[in-house]
Amino acid sequence: MTSNALLRRADWRFLVGLPEPKRVYCPTGGRLREAVQSVSARVIDEPVPGECDLVVLRNPGRRGLERAFRTLGPGGALYVEWWRPVAGGGWSARRRLAAAGFEQVACYWPWPPPRRRTPAVWLPIERREAVTWFLDTRPRPHRRLARITAAFQRRLWRSLWRLGLLAPICAVARKPSSSAAGDKTLPATLAAHHGAWGVRNSGDGVACLLLTAGRSPRNKLVALTFSSGRREPQIALKLPRVSEAEAGLEREASVLHAVHADRAREGIPRLVARATIAGRVALAESVVSGRPLVDALRPETHRKLSLKVTDFLADLAAASPRRSTAWREGIAEAALQALPPPEQQRARTVLSPLGALPEVCEQRDCSPWNLLVQRDGAIAMLDWESAEQRGVPALDLLYFLTYAGFFVEGTMHSGWELASYRRMLTPSTSVGGVYAECATTYAERVGFDLPTLDPLRLLCWLIHARSAQLREKSETTGAPEDSTLLLDLAREELARQDETVRRVQRS
């Protein structure tokens, strides 16, 4: 699979509405050209009039834009980067492209700048509402000096935007075509869909703020749509960066439909529509906004936020009174493959006392980074593409409490995670007290005995370890989560259970 860094360097291809171009004219070099080559069938060095479906330029002048127009066939796409400030900002860039004959022009500010790092945000600088929302929702660091620096940065960006001096500027556009009705940039495509999705637009179209972060090629892209006069985004459109990611979006669509089937649930995105955008499966969802929980997570807020998450997950689990042993064959047996055969039997022995369990919807990636704190203080949960509709109770809670403890104690990526995990399971510690209270609350509300959590912790880490192993095998760039730590946590649980058995035998 193509490296994730190269794919992300070419994420603008979704803005031009051409994820897999066939014939590209790209006279520039460096990382940009490598990225174009990684997603294109063919890249040419000599322009052929009317035969390319995409042209990629850096710092072009008037003649370069005119040459690009001639090189493209009807409906062909253009992507341009200006690395230096463009006098007049987006307005000037739009005027240049329109003068060369292009239409459907949209201008963006990529952050971080592609000259330094791989962009994670493509901000539509011509839409005031999108710029304001982006700046207002930037993370607020915990430390005082970092907060001051971040506040200064936001003020600087706002001033540069007002003066038209943000750089670099990127632009996407299309060559006019009377017959190719489907040849559209992403903003133009979404403007055409908004009416069917029940969204009212102003007369000046739709702007897209594209979010493209992620350490795996399978991470999806999210386009937030903005209309004039609307301070908040109206639709969150999820797009697969690679075709292999489409299965995850299909799973998310199914799970979201089931979650909201009996009643609308606050804090969980609602599926608006399943669509095909530029030949790819795409999900249009309601926008759930708020402050990332991790930004608010500190030792003094740990208990309060953890109890809020516990209530959220218990409410979701309590919606399904059905109990089943299907988890054993459908979930546990696959998870056991994370371990070598000698350890698999030990794990089966630990799990064997578990009988019928409540069937709950697992989100399967319930980390502090995938949770939001909304304006009213309520919890919201994003990213359901890994979810299990008929899953196992408590696993999301165990995952959250563990990683929240790592973050609060500062042990994330430190090599001291296991020590932190042991403290979490010790009620006399600060993180242990939070874990004990949340675990008791969840067990009471969902309806199972508290000791059931002991083998469920093992199952939790086996499931996630196996998932990480499978990603590592299929992705040359590495998985978003290291399977080594997850296996260490599973083996920690095996050791704990063995010690429990020995104590019982001694007594």
Short mmCIF file of C-alpha atoms in Angstrom, two decimals:
data_model
loop_
_atom_site.label_atom_id
_atom_site.label_comp_id
_atom_site.label_asym_id
_atom_site.label_seq_id
_atom_site.Cartn_x
_atom_site.Cartn_y
_atom_site.Cartn_z
CA MET A 1 0.00 0.00 0.00
CA THR A 2 1.20 3.53 -0.76
CA SER A 3 2.69 5.29 2.28
CA ASN A 4 0.27 7.29 4.35
CA ALA A 5 2.38 10.46 4.12
CA LEU A 6 2.21 10.45 0.30
CA LEU A 7 -1.52 9.77 0.27
CA ARG A 8 -2.16 12.61 2.70
CA ARG A 9 -0.02 14.97 0.61
CA ALA A 10 -2.51 14.32 -2.20
CA ASP A 11 -5.73 14.63 -0.17
CA TRP A 12 -6.63 17.78 -2.13
CA ARG A 13 -7.66 15.38 -4.94
CA PHE A 14 -10.97 14.95 -3.12
CA LEU A 15 -11.52 18.71 -3.24
CA VAL A 16 -11.10 18.70 -7.02
CA GLY A 17 -13.50 15.74 -7.16
CA LEU A 18 -10.98 13.35 -8.76
CA PRO A 19 -9.63 10.75 -6.28
CA GLU A 20 -8.06 8.57 -8.99
CA PRO A 21 -6.92 10.68 -11.96
CA LYS A 22 -5.97 8.81 -15.12
CA ARG A 23 -3.65 11.24 -16.92
CA VAL A 24 -1.98 14.10 -15.08
CA TYR A 25 0.27 16.93 -16.18
CA CYS A 26 2.50 17.87 -13.23
CA PRO A 27 5.56 19.97 -14.18
CA THR A 28 6.59 20.42 -10.54
CA GLY A 29 8.91 18.11 -8.60
CA GLY A 30 9.58 17.12 -5.03
CA ARG A 31 7.09 15.63 -2.61
CA LEU A 32 4.10 17.03 -4.48
CA ARG A 33 5.02 15.17 -7.65
CA GLU A 34 5.64 11.96 -5.69
CA ALA A 35 2.19 12.31 -4.15
CA VAL A 36 0.58 12.83 -7.55
CA GLN A 37 2.35 9.75 -8.90
CA SER A 38 1.11 7.68 -5.96
CA VAL A 39 -2.57 8.29 -6.80
CA SER A 40 -2.47 8.62 -10.61
CA ALA A 41 -2.44 6.11 -13.45
CA ARG A 42 0.06 8.22 -15.43
CA VAL A 43 1.96 11.48 -14.93
CA ILE A 44 3.29 13.24 -18.03
CA ASP A 45 5.96 15.93 -18.37
CA GLU A 46 4.94 17.41 -21.72
CA PRO A 47 1.45 18.90 -21.94
CA VAL A 48 -0.84 17.33 -24.53
CA PRO A 49 -3.72 19.67 -25.49
CA GLY A 50 -7.08 18.42 -24.31
CA GLU A 51 -5.94 14.97 -23.09
CA CYS A 52 -5.41 15.34 -19.34
CA ASP A 53 -8.06 15.05 -16.66
CA LEU A 54 -5.90 16.79 -14.02
CA VAL A 55 -3.19 19.46 -13.99
CA VAL A 56 -1.14 20.16 -10.85
CA LEU A 57 0.87 23.41 -10.65
CA ARG A 58 3.01 25.27 -8.13
CA ASN A 59 3.38 29.07 -8.21
CA PRO A 60 2.08 29.47 -11.77
CA GLY A 61 1.83 32.76 -13.63
CA ARG A 62 -0.71 33.77 -16.25
CA ARG A 63 0.90 31.69 -19.00
CA GLY A 64 1.09 28.62 -16.78
CA LEU A 65 -2.62 28.82 -16.06
CA GLU A 66 -3.46 29.30 -19.72
CA ARG A 67 -1.31 26.27 -20.62
CA ALA A 68 -3.11 24.23 -17.98
CA PHE A 69 -6.47 25.22 -19.45
CA ARG A 70 -5.41 24.04 -22.91
CA THR A 71 -3.99 20.78 -21.53
CA LEU A 72 -7.22 19.77 -19.81
CA GLY A 73 -10.10 18.06 -21.51
CA PRO A 74 -13.66 19.35 -20.96
CA GLY A 75 -14.53 19.12 -17.28
CA GLY A 76 -10.88 18.52 -16.34
CA ALA A 77 -9.61 19.49 -12.89
CA LEU A 78 -6.92 21.92 -11.76
CA TYR A 79 -5.01 22.03 -8.49
CA VAL A 80 -2.68 24.97 -7.76
CA GLU A 81 -0.39 25.85 -4.86
CA TRP A 82 0.99 29.35 -4.27
CA TRP A 83 3.61 29.06 -1.56
CA ARG A 84 4.12 32.81 -1.19
CA PRO A 85 1.39 35.23 -0.05
CA VAL A 86 -0.88 36.23 -2.92
CA ALA A 87 -1.74 39.92 -2.83
CA GLY A 88 -5.48 40.03 -2.34
CA GLY A 89 -5.62 36.48 -0.96
CA GLY A 90 -8.39 34.23 -2.21
CA TRP A 91 -10.06 37.01 -4.18
CA SER A 92 -6.94 37.54 -6.29
CA ALA A 93 -6.41 33.79 -6.82
CA ARG A 94 -10.02 33.40 -7.92
CA ARG A 95 -9.67 36.31 -10.36
CA ARG A 96 -6.54 34.77 -11.91
CA LEU A 97 -8.21 31.41 -12.44
CA ALA A 98 -11.40 32.93 -13.81
CA ALA A 99 -9.34 35.02 -16.26
CA ALA A 100 -7.76 31.79 -17.55
CA GLY A 101 -11.25 30.34 -18.17
CA PHE A 102 -11.77 28.13 -15.11
CA GLU A 103 -14.97 27.76 -13.11
CA GLN A 104 -16.02 26.17 -9.77
CA VAL A 105 -13.03 27.90 -8.16
CA ALA A 106 -12.44 27.40 -4.43
CA CYS A 107 -9.43 28.62 -2.44
CA TYR A 108 -7.95 27.00 0.67
CA TRP A 109 -5.31 27.48 3.31
CA PRO A 110 -3.66 24.14 4.18
CA TRP A 111 -2.45 23.67 7.74
CA PRO A 112 0.26 22.69 8.55
CA PRO A 113 1.87 24.16 5.40
CA PRO A 114 2.73 21.36 2.93
CA ARG A 115 6.22 22.77 2.55
CA ARG A 116 6.98 21.71 6.11
CA ARG A 117 4.57 18.94 7.11
CA THR A 118 1.59 17.01 5.79
CA PRO A 119 -1.57 19.14 6.01
CA ALA A 120 -4.37 17.99 8.29
CA VAL A 121 -6.81 20.82 7.51
CA TRP A 122 -7.85 22.51 4.26
CA LEU A 123 -9.61 25.73 5.28
CA PRO A 124 -11.86 27.49 2.73
CA ILE A 125 -10.58 31.04 3.15
CA GLU A 126 -13.39 32.65 1.16
CA ARG A 127 -16.05 31.57 3.67
CA ARG A 128 -15.98 33.74 6.78
CA GLU A 129 -18.14 31.31 8.73
CA ALA A 130 -15.71 28.42 8.16
CA VAL A 131 -12.67 30.50 9.11
CA THR A 132 -14.34 31.78 12.29
CA TRP A 133 -15.49 28.30 13.30
CA PHE A 134 -12.02 26.83 12.70
CA LEU A 135 -10.25 29.49 14.75
CA ASP A 136 -12.81 29.38 17.55
CA THR A 137 -12.56 25.60 17.89
CA ARG A 138 -8.77 25.34 18.00
CA PRO A 139 -7.53 23.34 21.02
CA ARG A 140 -6.88 25.27 24.23
CA PRO A 141 -3.75 23.79 25.83
CA HIS A 142 -3.60 23.10 29.55
CA ARG A 143 -0.36 24.90 30.34
CA ARG A 144 -0.40 28.65 30.71
CA LEU A 145 2.49 29.43 28.36
CA ALA A 146 1.05 27.12 25.70
CA ARG A 147 -2.38 28.78 26.07
CA ILE A 148 -0.83 32.22 25.59
CA THR A 149 1.07 31.00 22.52
CA ALA A 150 -2.06 29.40 21.04
CA ALA A 151 -4.12 32.55 21.65
CA PHE A 152 -1.47 34.68 19.94
CA GLN A 153 -1.38 32.25 17.02
CA ARG A 154 -5.16 32.46 16.58
CA ARG A 155 -5.06 36.28 16.59
CA LEU A 156 -2.19 36.26 14.09
CA TRP A 157 -4.00 33.90 11.73
CA ARG A 158 -7.17 35.97 11.95
CA SER A 159 -5.26 39.15 11.12
CA LEU A 160 -3.42 37.56 8.20
CA TRP A 161 -6.70 36.23 6.84
CA ARG A 162 -8.37 39.65 7.03
CA LEU A 163 -5.40 41.20 5.23
CA GLY A 164 -5.37 38.46 2.56
CA LEU A 165 -1.85 37.40 3.55
CA LEU A 166 -2.35 33.79 4.60
CA ALA A 167 0.13 31.51 2.85
CA PRO A 168 0.31 29.12 1.23
CA ILE A 169 -2.90 29.33 -0.78
CA CYS A 170 -4.21 26.35 -2.69
CA ALA A 171 -6.97 26.49 -5.27
CA VAL A 172 -9.11 23.92 -7.06
CA ALA A 173 -11.10 24.54 -10.23
CA ARG A 174 -12.64 22.86 -13.26
CA LYS A 175 -12.55 23.51 -16.98
CA PRO A 176 -16.07 24.16 -18.26
CA SER A 177 -17.93 21.30 -19.94
CA SER A 178 -21.41 21.26 -21.39
CA SER A 179 -21.73 17.48 -21.38
CA ALA A 180 -19.90 16.21 -18.28
CA ALA A 181 -22.47 17.06 -15.63
CA GLY A 182 -20.69 14.91 -13.06
CA ASP A 183 -17.33 16.70 -13.38
CA LYS A 184 -17.48 18.89 -10.28
CA THR A 185 -15.33 19.98 -7.39
CA LEU A 186 -16.38 18.68 -3.98
CA PRO A 187 -18.05 21.97 -2.91
CA ALA A 188 -20.09 22.06 -6.12
CA THR A 189 -21.11 18.42 -5.67
CA LEU A 190 -22.20 18.97 -2.08
CA ALA A 191 -24.15 22.08 -3.00
CA ALA A 192 -26.14 19.90 -5.40
CA HIS A 193 -26.78 17.29 -2.68
CA HIS A 194 -27.66 19.64 0.17
CA GLY A 195 -31.27 20.07 -0.89
CA ALA A 196 -31.90 16.33 -0.93
CA TRP A 197 -30.31 16.09 2.53
CA GLY A 198 -32.73 18.67 3.92
CA VAL A 199 -30.18 21.51 4.24
CA ARG A 200 -31.13 25.00 3.15
CA ASN A 201 -28.38 26.95 1.37
CA SER A 202 -27.85 30.58 0.65
CA GLY A 203 -27.40 31.70 -2.92
CA ASP A 204 -23.59 31.72 -2.84
CA GLY A 205 -23.00 27.97 -2.65
CA VAL A 206 -21.36 25.63 -0.19
CA ALA A 207 -17.82 25.71 1.20
CA CYS A 208 -15.96 22.63 2.48
CA LEU A 209 -13.54 22.49 5.37
CA LEU A 210 -11.61 19.26 4.80
CA LEU A 211 -10.09 17.38 7.76
CA THR A 212 -7.45 14.85 6.70
CA ALA A 213 -5.49 13.82 9.80
CA GLY A 214 -4.62 10.22 10.57
CA ARG A 215 -1.65 7.88 10.74
CA SER A 216 -3.20 5.15 8.62
CA PRO A 217 -4.21 5.13 4.93
CA ARG A 218 -7.53 3.69 6.10
CA ASN A 219 -8.36 6.84 8.07
CA LYS A 220 -11.30 8.57 6.47
CA LEU A 221 -11.51 12.20 5.42
CA VAL A 222 -14.22 14.47 6.80
CA ALA A 223 -15.63 17.41 4.85
CA LEU A 224 -17.63 19.89 6.93
CA THR A 225 -20.00 22.00 4.84
CA PHE A 226 -20.65 25.71 5.48
CA SER A 227 -23.28 27.99 4.01
CA SER A 228 -23.29 31.78 4.18
CA GLY A 229 -24.89 33.07 7.37
CA ARG A 230 -24.62 29.73 9.22
CA ARG A 231 -22.09 29.82 12.05
CA GLU A 232 -21.93 26.05 12.47
CA PRO A 233 -21.24 23.35 9.84
CA GLN A 234 -24.37 21.73 8.45
CA ILE A 235 -23.18 18.30 7.27
CA ALA A 236 -20.18 16.08 8.03
CA LEU A 237 -19.32 14.09 4.92
CA LYS A 238 -17.06 11.09 5.46
CA LEU A 239 -14.97 9.90 2.51
CA PRO A 240 -12.61 6.88 2.29
CA ARG A 241 -9.01 7.80 1.45
CA VAL A 242 -8.50 4.33 -0.05
CA SER A 243 -11.02 1.83 -1.40
CA GLU A 244 -10.20 -0.60 1.43
CA ALA A 245 -11.72 1.89 3.87
CA GLU A 246 -15.17 1.73 2.27
CA ALA A 247 -16.09 -1.36 4.31
CA GLY A 248 -15.62 0.62 7.53
CA LEU A 249 -17.98 3.33 6.32
CA GLU A 250 -20.57 0.74 5.38
CA ARG A 251 -20.28 -0.69 8.88
CA GLU A 252 -20.66 2.78 10.40
CA ALA A 253 -23.80 3.43 8.35
CA SER A 254 -25.35 0.19 9.57
CA VAL A 255 -24.46 0.82 13.21
CA LEU A 256 -25.69 4.42 13.25
CA HIS A 257 -28.96 3.35 11.72
CA ALA A 258 -29.39 0.72 14.45
CA VAL A 259 -28.35 3.05 17.29
CA HIS A 260 -31.02 5.59 16.38
CA ALA A 261 -33.67 3.01 15.42
CA ASP A 262 -35.65 3.08 18.69
CA ARG A 263 -35.06 6.74 19.54
CA ALA A 264 -32.78 9.61 18.61
CA ARG A 265 -29.67 9.60 20.79
CA GLU A 266 -27.95 12.81 21.69
CA GLY A 267 -24.19 12.87 21.24
CA ILE A 268 -24.09 10.29 18.45
CA PRO A 269 -24.03 11.37 14.78
CA ARG A 270 -27.19 10.64 12.82
CA LEU A 271 -26.89 9.13 9.36
CA VAL A 272 -28.41 11.61 6.90
CA ALA A 273 -27.63 9.78 3.67
CA ARG A 274 -25.39 7.24 2.03
CA ALA A 275 -24.07 8.69 -1.21
CA THR A 276 -21.56 8.10 -3.98
CA ILE A 277 -19.17 11.03 -4.34
CA ALA A 278 -16.56 10.96 -7.13
CA GLY A 279 -17.06 7.23 -7.47
CA ARG A 280 -16.52 6.53 -3.75
CA VAL A 281 -18.91 5.51 -1.00
CA ALA A 282 -19.57 8.49 1.27
CA LEU A 283 -21.65 9.06 4.40
CA ALA A 284 -23.44 12.31 5.10
CA GLU A 285 -23.97 12.66 8.84
CA SER A 286 -25.31 15.24 11.22
CA VAL A 287 -22.62 17.39 12.79
CA VAL A 288 -21.82 16.67 16.43
CA SER A 289 -19.55 19.37 17.75
CA GLY A 290 -17.82 20.14 20.99
CA ARG A 291 -14.47 20.39 22.69
CA PRO A 292 -12.25 17.28 22.48
CA LEU A 293 -12.52 15.57 25.84
CA VAL A 294 -8.76 15.13 25.95
CA ASP A 295 -8.36 18.92 26.00
CA ALA A 296 -10.41 19.07 29.20
CA LEU A 297 -8.90 15.96 30.82
CA ARG A 298 -6.69 16.81 33.80
CA PRO A 299 -6.24 15.26 37.25
CA GLU A 300 -8.83 17.62 38.72
CA THR A 301 -11.40 16.81 35.99
CA HIS A 302 -10.61 13.09 35.65
CA ARG A 303 -13.37 11.81 37.96
CA LYS A 304 -16.10 14.11 36.67
CA LEU A 305 -15.43 13.39 33.00
CA SER A 306 -15.02 9.66 33.58
CA LEU A 307 -18.39 9.48 35.33
CA LYS A 308 -19.99 11.37 32.44
CA VAL A 309 -18.54 8.86 29.98
CA THR A 310 -19.70 6.00 32.21
CA ASP A 311 -23.27 7.34 32.20
CA PHE A 312 -23.15 7.80 28.41
CA LEU A 313 -21.98 4.22 27.80
CA ALA A 314 -24.35 2.73 30.39
CA ASP A 315 -27.29 4.50 28.78
CA LEU A 316 -26.29 3.10 25.38
CA ALA A 317 -25.85 -0.43 26.79
CA ALA A 318 -29.10 -0.41 28.75
CA ALA A 319 -31.04 0.10 25.53
CA SER A 320 -30.67 -3.60 24.67
CA PRO A 321 -32.01 -6.09 27.25
CA ARG A 322 -31.02 -9.12 25.15
CA ARG A 323 -28.43 -11.52 26.57
CA SER A 324 -26.48 -14.04 24.53
CA THR A 325 -23.47 -16.37 24.49
CA ALA A 326 -22.84 -15.60 20.81
CA TRP A 327 -19.90 -13.41 21.84
CA ARG A 328 -17.87 -16.54 22.60
CA GLU A 329 -17.73 -17.86 19.03
CA GLY A 330 -18.34 -14.60 17.20
CA ILE A 331 -15.89 -12.37 19.07
CA ALA A 332 -13.72 -14.19 21.59
CA GLU A 333 -12.38 -16.95 19.35
CA ALA A 334 -11.14 -14.45 16.79
CA ALA A 335 -9.58 -12.30 19.53
CA LEU A 336 -7.71 -15.27 20.99
CA GLN A 337 -5.66 -15.44 17.80
CA ALA A 338 -3.70 -12.45 19.14
CA LEU A 339 -1.86 -14.86 21.43
CA PRO A 340 0.50 -17.76 20.63
CA PRO A 341 -1.20 -21.19 20.99
CA PRO A 342 0.28 -21.96 24.46
CA GLU A 343 -1.32 -18.80 25.88
CA GLN A 344 -4.62 -19.21 24.08
CA GLN A 345 -5.72 -22.04 26.35
CA ARG A 346 -4.87 -20.02 29.45
CA ALA A 347 -7.02 -17.19 28.09
CA ARG A 348 -9.90 -19.59 27.35
CA THR A 349 -9.75 -20.76 30.94
CA VAL A 350 -10.03 -17.16 32.18
CA LEU A 351 -13.00 -16.47 29.90
CA SER A 352 -14.78 -19.77 30.52
CA PRO A 353 -16.80 -18.65 33.59
CA LEU A 354 -18.51 -15.97 31.53
CA GLY A 355 -21.95 -16.99 30.37
CA ALA A 356 -24.67 -15.05 28.61
CA LEU A 357 -23.83 -11.34 28.48
CA PRO A 358 -25.93 -8.31 27.51
CA GLU A 359 -25.57 -7.58 23.82
CA VAL A 360 -24.52 -3.94 23.54
CA CYS A 361 -23.34 -1.69 20.76
CA GLU A 362 -19.57 -1.27 21.08
CA GLN A 363 -17.93 1.73 19.51
CA ARG A 364 -14.56 -0.10 19.66
CA ASP A 365 -12.37 3.04 19.67
CA CYS A 366 -13.57 4.77 22.81
CA SER A 367 -10.47 6.82 23.60
CA PRO A 368 -10.39 10.35 25.04
CA TRP A 369 -9.49 11.53 21.52
CA ASN A 370 -12.76 10.27 20.01
CA LEU A 371 -15.01 11.87 22.60
CA LEU A 372 -16.27 15.43 22.76
CA VAL A 373 -17.62 17.58 25.56
CA GLN A 374 -20.50 19.58 24.12
CA ARG A 375 -21.41 23.12 25.12
CA ASP A 376 -23.95 21.89 27.69
CA GLY A 377 -21.38 19.52 29.19
CA ALA A 378 -22.87 16.38 27.67
CA ILE A 379 -20.62 13.72 26.11
CA ALA A 380 -20.55 13.00 22.37
CA MET A 381 -18.87 10.11 20.60
CA LEU A 382 -17.45 10.12 17.06
CA ASP A 383 -15.98 7.55 14.64
CA TRP A 384 -18.17 4.46 14.51
CA GLU A 385 -16.52 2.63 11.60
CA SER A 386 -15.01 -0.01 13.91
CA ALA A 387 -18.21 -0.51 15.90
CA GLU A 388 -19.74 -3.89 16.75
CA GLN A 389 -23.54 -3.73 16.78
CA ARG A 390 -23.92 -6.90 18.89
CA GLY A 391 -20.89 -6.48 21.08
CA VAL A 392 -19.78 -7.10 24.65
CA PRO A 393 -20.58 -4.79 27.59
CA ALA A 394 -17.98 -2.72 29.45
CA LEU A 395 -15.23 -3.02 26.84
CA ASP A 396 -15.58 0.59 25.67
CA LEU A 397 -15.55 1.77 29.28
CA LEU A 398 -12.44 -0.27 30.13
CA TYR A 399 -10.66 1.09 27.06
CA PHE A 400 -11.57 4.67 27.93
CA LEU A 401 -10.64 4.45 31.61
CA THR A 402 -7.27 2.89 30.78
CA TYR A 403 -6.25 5.53 28.25
CA ALA A 404 -7.66 8.36 30.34
CA GLY A 405 -5.46 7.09 33.18
CA PHE A 406 -2.40 7.02 30.90
CA PHE A 407 -3.07 10.61 29.89
CA VAL A 408 -3.76 11.94 33.38
CA GLU A 409 -0.63 10.28 34.77
CA GLY A 410 1.52 11.32 31.81
CA THR A 411 2.55 7.76 30.94
CA MET A 412 1.29 7.69 27.35
CA HIS A 413 4.15 6.55 25.03
CA SER A 414 6.53 6.64 28.00
CA GLY A 415 7.16 2.93 28.48
CA TRP A 416 5.49 3.12 31.91
CA GLU A 417 1.96 2.31 30.77
CA LEU A 418 1.81 -1.05 32.58
CA ALA A 419 2.72 0.58 35.87
CA SER A 420 -0.06 3.10 35.31
CA TYR A 421 -2.48 0.29 34.47
CA ARG A 422 -1.66 -1.51 37.71
CA ARG A 423 -2.31 1.69 39.66
CA MET A 424 -5.68 1.97 37.91
CA LEU A 425 -6.61 -1.45 39.27
CA THR A 426 -5.52 -0.45 42.80
CA PRO A 427 -8.50 1.30 44.48
CA SER A 428 -6.31 3.22 46.95
CA THR A 429 -4.71 5.28 44.16
CA SER A 430 -6.28 8.35 42.56
CA VAL A 431 -6.85 6.72 39.16
CA GLY A 432 -7.83 3.48 40.90
CA GLY A 433 -10.56 5.21 42.86
CA VAL A 434 -12.01 6.64 39.66
CA TYR A 435 -11.88 3.23 37.98
CA ALA A 436 -13.60 1.50 40.92
CA GLU A 437 -16.40 4.06 41.07
CA CYS A 438 -17.04 4.00 37.34
CA ALA A 439 -16.91 0.21 37.13
CA THR A 440 -19.40 -0.17 39.98
CA THR A 441 -21.77 2.38 38.46
CA TYR A 442 -21.66 0.74 35.03
CA ALA A 443 -22.18 -2.80 36.34
CA GLU A 444 -25.18 -1.74 38.41
CA ARG A 445 -26.85 0.12 35.54
CA VAL A 446 -26.23 -2.52 32.87
CA GLY A 447 -27.05 -5.44 35.14
CA PHE A 448 -24.14 -7.77 35.80
CA ASP A 449 -21.91 -8.66 38.75
CA LEU A 450 -18.82 -6.52 39.27
CA PRO A 451 -16.38 -9.52 39.22
CA THR A 452 -17.45 -10.09 35.62
CA LEU A 453 -15.18 -7.18 34.70
CA ASP A 454 -12.05 -9.18 35.53
CA PRO A 455 -12.22 -11.56 32.52
CA LEU A 456 -13.76 -8.81 30.39
CA ARG A 457 -10.57 -6.78 30.78
CA LEU A 458 -8.63 -9.64 29.23
CA LEU A 459 -11.13 -9.91 26.36
CA CYS A 460 -10.89 -6.15 25.78
CA TRP A 461 -7.15 -6.20 25.22
CA LEU A 462 -7.22 -9.35 23.12
CA ILE A 463 -9.79 -7.80 20.78
CA HIS A 464 -7.78 -4.62 20.32
CA ALA A 465 -4.46 -6.44 20.05
CA ARG A 466 -5.80 -8.69 17.30
CA SER A 467 -7.24 -5.73 15.44
CA ALA A 468 -3.89 -3.90 15.61
CA GLN A 469 -2.05 -7.01 14.42
CA LEU A 470 -4.28 -7.31 11.37
CA ARG A 471 -3.74 -3.63 10.53
CA GLU A 472 0.01 -4.00 10.87
CA LYS A 473 -0.01 -6.89 8.40
CA SER A 474 -2.05 -5.01 5.82
CA GLU A 475 -0.40 -1.58 6.11
CA THR A 476 3.25 -0.95 5.34
CA THR A 477 3.10 2.34 7.22
CA GLY A 478 2.21 0.79 10.58
CA ALA A 479 -1.01 0.73 12.55
CA PRO A 480 -2.50 3.66 14.46
CA GLU A 481 -2.06 1.65 17.65
CA ASP A 482 0.88 -0.54 18.59
CA SER A 483 -0.14 -4.16 19.18
CA THR A 484 2.81 -4.66 21.56
CA LEU A 485 1.29 -2.53 24.33
CA LEU A 486 -2.11 -4.14 23.85
CA LEU A 487 -0.59 -7.62 24.13
CA ASP A 488 1.29 -6.52 27.24
CA LEU A 489 -2.01 -5.43 28.79
CA ALA A 490 -3.58 -8.78 27.87
CA ARG A 491 -0.68 -10.67 29.44
CA GLU A 492 -0.91 -8.49 32.53
CA GLU A 493 -4.49 -9.66 32.88
CA LEU A 494 -3.48 -13.29 32.36
CA ALA A 495 -0.91 -12.93 35.13
CA ARG A 496 -3.46 -11.31 37.44
CA GLN A 497 -5.97 -14.10 36.84
CA ASP A 498 -3.32 -16.77 37.42
CA GLU A 499 -2.44 -15.13 40.73
CA THR A 500 -6.12 -15.07 41.70
CA VAL A 501 -6.41 -18.79 41.00
CA ARG A 502 -3.29 -19.50 43.07
CA ARG A 503 -4.68 -17.50 46.02
CA VAL A 504 -7.91 -19.45 45.90
CA GLN A 505 -6.03 -22.72 45.80
CA ARG A 506 -3.84 -21.73 48.77
CA SER A 507 -6.87 -20.76 50.82
#
